[in-house]
Short mmCIF file of C-alpha atoms and ligand atoms in Angstrom, two decimals:
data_model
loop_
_atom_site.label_atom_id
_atom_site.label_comp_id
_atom_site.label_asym_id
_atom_site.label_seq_id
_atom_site.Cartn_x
_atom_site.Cartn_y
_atom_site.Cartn_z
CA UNK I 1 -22.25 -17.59 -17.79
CA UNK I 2 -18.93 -19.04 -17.11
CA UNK I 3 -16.62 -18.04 -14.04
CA UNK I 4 -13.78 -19.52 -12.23
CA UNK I 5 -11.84 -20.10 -9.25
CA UNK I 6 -8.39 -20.10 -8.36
CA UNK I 7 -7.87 -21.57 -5.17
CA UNK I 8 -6.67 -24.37 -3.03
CA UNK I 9 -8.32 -28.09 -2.80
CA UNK I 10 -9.96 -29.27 0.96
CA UNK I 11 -10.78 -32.62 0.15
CA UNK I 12 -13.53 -32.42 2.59
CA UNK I 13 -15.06 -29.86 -0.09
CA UNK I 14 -16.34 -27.32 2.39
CA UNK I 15 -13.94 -24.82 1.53
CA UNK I 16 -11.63 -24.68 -1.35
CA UNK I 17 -12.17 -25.13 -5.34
CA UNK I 18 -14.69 -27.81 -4.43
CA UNK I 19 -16.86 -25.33 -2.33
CA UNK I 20 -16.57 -22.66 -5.19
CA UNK I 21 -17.94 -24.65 -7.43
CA UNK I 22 -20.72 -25.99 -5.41
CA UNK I 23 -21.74 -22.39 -4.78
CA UNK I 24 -21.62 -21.43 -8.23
CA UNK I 25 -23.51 -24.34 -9.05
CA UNK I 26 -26.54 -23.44 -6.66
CA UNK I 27 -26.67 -19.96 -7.94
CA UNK I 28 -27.11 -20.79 -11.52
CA UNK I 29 -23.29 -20.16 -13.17
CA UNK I 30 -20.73 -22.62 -14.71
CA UNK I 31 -17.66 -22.37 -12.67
CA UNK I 32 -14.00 -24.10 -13.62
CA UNK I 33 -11.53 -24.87 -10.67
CA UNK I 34 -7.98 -24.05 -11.56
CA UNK I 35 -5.80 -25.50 -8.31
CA UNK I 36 -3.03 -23.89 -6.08
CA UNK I 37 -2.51 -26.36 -3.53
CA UNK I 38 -3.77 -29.43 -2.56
CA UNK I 39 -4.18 -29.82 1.53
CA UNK I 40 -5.20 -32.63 3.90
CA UNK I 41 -7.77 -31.58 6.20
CA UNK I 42 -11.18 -32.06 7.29
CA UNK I 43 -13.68 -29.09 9.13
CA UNK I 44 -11.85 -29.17 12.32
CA UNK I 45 -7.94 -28.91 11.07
CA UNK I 46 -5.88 -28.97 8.71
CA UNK I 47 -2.80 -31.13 8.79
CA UNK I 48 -1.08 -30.00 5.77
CA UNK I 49 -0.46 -28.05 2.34
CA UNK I 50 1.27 -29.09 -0.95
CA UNK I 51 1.80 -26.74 -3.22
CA UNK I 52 1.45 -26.99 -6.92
CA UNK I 53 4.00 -25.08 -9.16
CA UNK I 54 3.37 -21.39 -10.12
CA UNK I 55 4.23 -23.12 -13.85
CA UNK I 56 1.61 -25.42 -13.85
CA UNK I 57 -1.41 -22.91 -11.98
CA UNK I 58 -0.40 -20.34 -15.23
CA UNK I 59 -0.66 -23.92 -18.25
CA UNK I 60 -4.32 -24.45 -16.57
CA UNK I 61 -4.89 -20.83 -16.50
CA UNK I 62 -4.09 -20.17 -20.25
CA UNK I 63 -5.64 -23.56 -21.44
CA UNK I 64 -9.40 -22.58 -19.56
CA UNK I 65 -8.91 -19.10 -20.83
CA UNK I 66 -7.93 -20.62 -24.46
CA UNK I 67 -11.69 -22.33 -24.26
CA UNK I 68 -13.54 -20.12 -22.49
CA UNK I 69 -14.46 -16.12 -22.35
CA UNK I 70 -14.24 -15.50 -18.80
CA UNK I 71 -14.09 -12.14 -16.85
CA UNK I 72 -15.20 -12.22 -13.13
CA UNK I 73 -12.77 -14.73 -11.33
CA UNK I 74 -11.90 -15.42 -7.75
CA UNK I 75 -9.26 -16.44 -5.79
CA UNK I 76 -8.86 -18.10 -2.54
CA UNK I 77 -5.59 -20.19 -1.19
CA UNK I 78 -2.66 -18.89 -3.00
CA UNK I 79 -0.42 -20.31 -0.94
CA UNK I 80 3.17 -18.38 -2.30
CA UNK I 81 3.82 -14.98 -3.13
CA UNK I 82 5.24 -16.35 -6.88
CA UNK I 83 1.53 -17.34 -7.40
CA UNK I 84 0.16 -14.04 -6.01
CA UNK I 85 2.32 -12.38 -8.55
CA UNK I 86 1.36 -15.17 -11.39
CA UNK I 87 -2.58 -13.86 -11.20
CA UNK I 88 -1.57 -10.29 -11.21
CA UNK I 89 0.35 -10.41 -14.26
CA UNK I 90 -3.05 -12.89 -15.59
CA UNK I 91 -5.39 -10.15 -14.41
CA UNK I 92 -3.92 -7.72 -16.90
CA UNK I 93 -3.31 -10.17 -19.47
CA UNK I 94 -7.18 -11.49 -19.85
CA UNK I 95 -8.36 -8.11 -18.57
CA UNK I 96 -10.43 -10.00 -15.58
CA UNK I 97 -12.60 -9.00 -12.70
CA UNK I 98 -11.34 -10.70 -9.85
CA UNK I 99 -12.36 -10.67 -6.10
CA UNK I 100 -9.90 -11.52 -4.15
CA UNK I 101 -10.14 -13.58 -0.92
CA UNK I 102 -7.11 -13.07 0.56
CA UNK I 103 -7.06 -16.48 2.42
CA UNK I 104 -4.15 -16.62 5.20
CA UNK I 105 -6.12 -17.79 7.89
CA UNK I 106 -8.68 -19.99 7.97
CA UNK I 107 -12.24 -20.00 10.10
CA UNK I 108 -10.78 -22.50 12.21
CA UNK I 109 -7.77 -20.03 13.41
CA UNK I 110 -5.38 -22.47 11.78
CA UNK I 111 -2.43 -20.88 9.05
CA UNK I 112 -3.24 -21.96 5.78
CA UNK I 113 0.47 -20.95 4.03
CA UNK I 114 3.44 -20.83 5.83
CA UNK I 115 5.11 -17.39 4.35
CA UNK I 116 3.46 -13.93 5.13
CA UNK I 117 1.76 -13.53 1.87
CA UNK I 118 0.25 -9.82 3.39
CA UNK I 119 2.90 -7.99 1.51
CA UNK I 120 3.08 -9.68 -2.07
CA UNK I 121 -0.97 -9.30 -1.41
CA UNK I 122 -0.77 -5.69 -1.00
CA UNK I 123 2.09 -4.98 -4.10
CA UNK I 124 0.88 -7.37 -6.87
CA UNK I 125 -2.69 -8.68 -6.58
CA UNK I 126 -4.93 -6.04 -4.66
CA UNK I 127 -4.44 -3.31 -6.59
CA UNK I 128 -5.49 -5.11 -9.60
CA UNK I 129 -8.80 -6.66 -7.92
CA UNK I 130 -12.69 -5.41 -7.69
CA UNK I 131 -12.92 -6.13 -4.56
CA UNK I 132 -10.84 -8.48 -1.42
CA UNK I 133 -13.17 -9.81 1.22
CA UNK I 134 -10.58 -10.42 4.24
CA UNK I 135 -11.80 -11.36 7.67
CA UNK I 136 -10.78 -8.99 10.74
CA UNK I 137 -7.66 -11.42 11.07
CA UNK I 138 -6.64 -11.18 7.40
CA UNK I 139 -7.54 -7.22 7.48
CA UNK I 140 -4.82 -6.62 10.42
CA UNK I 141 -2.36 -8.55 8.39
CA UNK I 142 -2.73 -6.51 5.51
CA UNK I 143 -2.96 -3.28 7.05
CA UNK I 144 -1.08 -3.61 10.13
CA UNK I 145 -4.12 -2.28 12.20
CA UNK I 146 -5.75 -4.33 14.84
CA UNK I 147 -9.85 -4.81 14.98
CA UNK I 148 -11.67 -5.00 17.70
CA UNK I 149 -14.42 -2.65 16.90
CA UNK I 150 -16.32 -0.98 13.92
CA UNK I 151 -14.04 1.73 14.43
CA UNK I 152 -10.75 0.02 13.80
CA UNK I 153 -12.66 -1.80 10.51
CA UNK I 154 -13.04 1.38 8.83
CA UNK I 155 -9.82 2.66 9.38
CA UNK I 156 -8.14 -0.37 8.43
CA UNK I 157 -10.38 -0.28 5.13
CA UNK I 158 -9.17 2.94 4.44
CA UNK I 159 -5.65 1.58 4.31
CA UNK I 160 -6.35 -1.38 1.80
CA UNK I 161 -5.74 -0.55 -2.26
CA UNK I 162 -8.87 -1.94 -4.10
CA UNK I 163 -12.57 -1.89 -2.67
CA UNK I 164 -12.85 -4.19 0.35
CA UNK I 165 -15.55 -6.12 2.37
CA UNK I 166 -14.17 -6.37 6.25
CA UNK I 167 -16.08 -9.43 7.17
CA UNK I 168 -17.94 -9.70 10.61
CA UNK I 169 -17.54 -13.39 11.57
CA UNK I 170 -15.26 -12.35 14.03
CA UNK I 171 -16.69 -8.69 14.70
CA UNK I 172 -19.97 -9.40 16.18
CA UNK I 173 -21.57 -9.72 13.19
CA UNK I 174 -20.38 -6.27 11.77
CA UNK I 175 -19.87 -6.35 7.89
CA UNK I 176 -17.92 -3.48 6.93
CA UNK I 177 -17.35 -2.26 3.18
CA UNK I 178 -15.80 0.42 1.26
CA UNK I 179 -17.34 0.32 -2.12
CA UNK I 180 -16.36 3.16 -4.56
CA UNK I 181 -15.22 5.03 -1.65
CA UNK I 182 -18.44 4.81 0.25
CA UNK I 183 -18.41 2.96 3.52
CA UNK I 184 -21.42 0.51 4.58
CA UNK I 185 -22.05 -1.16 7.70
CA UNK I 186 -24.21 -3.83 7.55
CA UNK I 187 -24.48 -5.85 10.64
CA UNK I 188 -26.13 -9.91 10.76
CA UNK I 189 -27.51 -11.89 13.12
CA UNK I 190 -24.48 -14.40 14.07
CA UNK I 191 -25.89 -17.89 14.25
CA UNK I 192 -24.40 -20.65 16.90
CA UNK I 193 -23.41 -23.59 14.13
CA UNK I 194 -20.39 -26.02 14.57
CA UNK I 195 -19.55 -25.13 11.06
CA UNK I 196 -18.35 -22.70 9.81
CA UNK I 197 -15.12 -24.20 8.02
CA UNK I 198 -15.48 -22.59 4.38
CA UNK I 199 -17.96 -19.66 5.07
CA UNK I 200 -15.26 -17.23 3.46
CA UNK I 201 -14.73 -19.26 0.32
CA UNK I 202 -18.67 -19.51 -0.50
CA UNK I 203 -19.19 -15.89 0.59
CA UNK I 204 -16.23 -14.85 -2.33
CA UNK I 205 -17.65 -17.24 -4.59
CA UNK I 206 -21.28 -16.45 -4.68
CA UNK I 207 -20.20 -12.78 -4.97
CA UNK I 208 -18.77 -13.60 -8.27
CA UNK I 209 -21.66 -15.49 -8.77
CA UNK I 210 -23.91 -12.54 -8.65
CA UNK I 211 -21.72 -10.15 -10.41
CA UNK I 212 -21.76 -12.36 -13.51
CA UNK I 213 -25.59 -12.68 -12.94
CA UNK I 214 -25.44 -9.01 -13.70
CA UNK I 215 -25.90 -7.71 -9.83
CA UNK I 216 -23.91 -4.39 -9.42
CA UNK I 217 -20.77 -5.53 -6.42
CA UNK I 218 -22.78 -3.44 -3.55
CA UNK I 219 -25.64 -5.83 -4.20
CA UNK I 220 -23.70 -8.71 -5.13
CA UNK I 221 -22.08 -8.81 -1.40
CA UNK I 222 -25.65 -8.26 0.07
CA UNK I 223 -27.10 -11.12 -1.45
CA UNK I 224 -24.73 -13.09 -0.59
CA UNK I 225 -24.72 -12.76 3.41
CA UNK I 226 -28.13 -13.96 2.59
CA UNK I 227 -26.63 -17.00 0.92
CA UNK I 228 -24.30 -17.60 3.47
CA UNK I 229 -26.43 -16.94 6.59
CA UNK I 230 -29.05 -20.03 4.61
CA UNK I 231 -26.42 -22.11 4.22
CA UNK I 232 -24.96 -21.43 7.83
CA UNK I 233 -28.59 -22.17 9.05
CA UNK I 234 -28.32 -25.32 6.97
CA UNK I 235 -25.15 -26.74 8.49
CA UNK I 236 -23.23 -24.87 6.14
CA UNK I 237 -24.24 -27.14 3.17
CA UNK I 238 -25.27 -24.15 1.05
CA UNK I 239 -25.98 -26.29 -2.57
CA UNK I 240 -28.83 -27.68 -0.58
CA UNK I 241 -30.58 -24.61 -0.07
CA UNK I 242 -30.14 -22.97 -3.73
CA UNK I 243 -31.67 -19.17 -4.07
CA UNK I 244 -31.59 -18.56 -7.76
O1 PXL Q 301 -11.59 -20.81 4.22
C1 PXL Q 301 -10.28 -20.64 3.82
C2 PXL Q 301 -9.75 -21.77 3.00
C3 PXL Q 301 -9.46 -21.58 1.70
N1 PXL Q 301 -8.96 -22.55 0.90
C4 PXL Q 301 -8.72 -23.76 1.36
C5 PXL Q 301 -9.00 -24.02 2.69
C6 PXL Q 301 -9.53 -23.02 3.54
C7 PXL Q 301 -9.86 -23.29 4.93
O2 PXL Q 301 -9.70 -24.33 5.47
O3 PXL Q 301 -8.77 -25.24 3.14
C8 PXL Q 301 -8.18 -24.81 0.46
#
C-alpha cells in the first residue's frame, strides 16, 4: 500500500510533500516524499523557491524505488522543465501510474516557478500520465484557451494529451473531466473558508490515494471532492477529519 509524491516542500505543510503525505496518511496508504524544491512561504504568500538539482530528485527517486514496489505516484511543484523531463523518462523506466498536478500557479494567484513549464508539461510528462488535475488557470496555460465557462472547460479538455480533471475552484464550483474520452460535469457547493492554500495538492494526493485503495480513477476523483470539501469545511486541515 505504498505511494509517493514528487513535489515541492511549504514549510507551513498545507500544500506541498508535507500535505501529500498527511492526506495519504488519513486515507489509510504509506506515502514517501521525494523533494523538488524547497520554498519559504506560509498560507497567504510565498516569498520564494530553491530548487533542488534534477541529479539529486532522480538518486532519491531510484533509492525509494530500489526499496519499495510502487506504481501510482503524483507530482506537484516541479519547478524546471529538466525535472519535468527527469519523471517522464522515470515513468517509463518503473512503468508508474502517475497523476499529474501540473502546479504553476498556486490557490493564492501567486507563480510558483519562474519559467513557463506549460510546454515541457505538454511534450514530456502529460502524455505519459493517468490523469493531470489543472485548475482553470493552469488549463489556459496548457492549452492556450481561456475559461470562463463550462463551455470553454470542455474544449480546453479536449486539447490536453492524457485524461484530465478541469478543477472548479475558480469555475463556480464546476468540476469538469474527460475520463476515457467521456466528459463529466460534476458541480460542488463552493464553501466561503480563508483557506484554501493547498486544496490542489490534497485533491491530487487523495486521488492516488484511492486508486491504490483499488477505486477505478472516475471514482477515485469523486471521492475525493468529498475529501476535500470535509477538509475545506474543517479549515482545510483534512488529517483531522479522516474518511477511510
Ligand atoms: O498548491 C500548489 C502548491 C504546490 N506545491 C507547493 C506549494 C503550492 C502552493 O503554495 O507551495 C510546494
Amino acid at each position: 500500500m505504498i505511494v509517493m509524491s514528487i513535489a515541492g516542500i511549504d514549510p507551513s505543510a498545507g500544500a506541498g510533500v508535507y500535505a501529500d503525505l498527511k492526506t495519504f496518511q488519513a486515507l489509510g496508504v504509506y506515502g514517501c516524499g521525494v523533494v523538488t524544491a524547497l520554498t519559504a512561504q506560509n498560507p497567504n504568500k510565498v516569498v520564494s523557491t530553491k530548487a533542488i538539482e534534477p541529479a539529486y530528485v532522480q538518486e532519491q527517486i531510484d533509492i525509494i524505488l530500489d526499496a519499495y514496489d510502487i506504481t501510482y505516484v503524483k507530482t506537484g511543484m516541479l519547478y524546471s522543465p529538466e525535472i519535468i523531463k527527469l519523471i517522464g523518462k522515470k515513468i517509463d523506466e518503473y512503468n508508474l501510474k502517475c497523476v499529474v498536478d501540473p502546479v504553476m500557479i498556486a490557490t493564492s494567484g501567486g507563480n510558483l516557478t519562474k519559467s513557463d513549464l506549460a510546454n515541457a508539461l505538454n511534450k514530456y510528462l502529460l502524455p505519459k500520465a493517468i490523469l493531470t488535475t489543472p485548475n482553470i488557470f493552469e488549463a489556459q496555460k496548457l492549452t492556450g484557451i481561456e475559461i470562463k465557462s463550462k463551455e470553454d472547460a470542455i474544449k480546453a479538455i479536449k486539447k490536453i494529451p492524457c485524461d484530465c480533471l478541469v478543477t472548479g475552484g475558480h469555475l463556480d464550483g464546476i468540476n469538469t473531466l474527460n475520463i476515457d474520452g467521456e466528459i463529466i460535469i460534476e458541480k460542488q457547493e463552493l464553501l466561503k473558508s480563508d483557506n484554501l492554500h493547498g486544496t490542489g495538492c490534497n485533491l491530487s494526493s487523495a486521488i492516488v490515494a484511492y486508486l491504490q485503495k483499488g477505486n477505478d480513477l472516475k471514482t477515485s476523483c469523486f471521492k475525493s471532492f468529498d475529501y476535500v470539501y470535509e477538509s475545506i469545511k474543517n479549515g482545510n486541515y483534512g488529517t483531522l477529519i479522516a474518511k477511510i
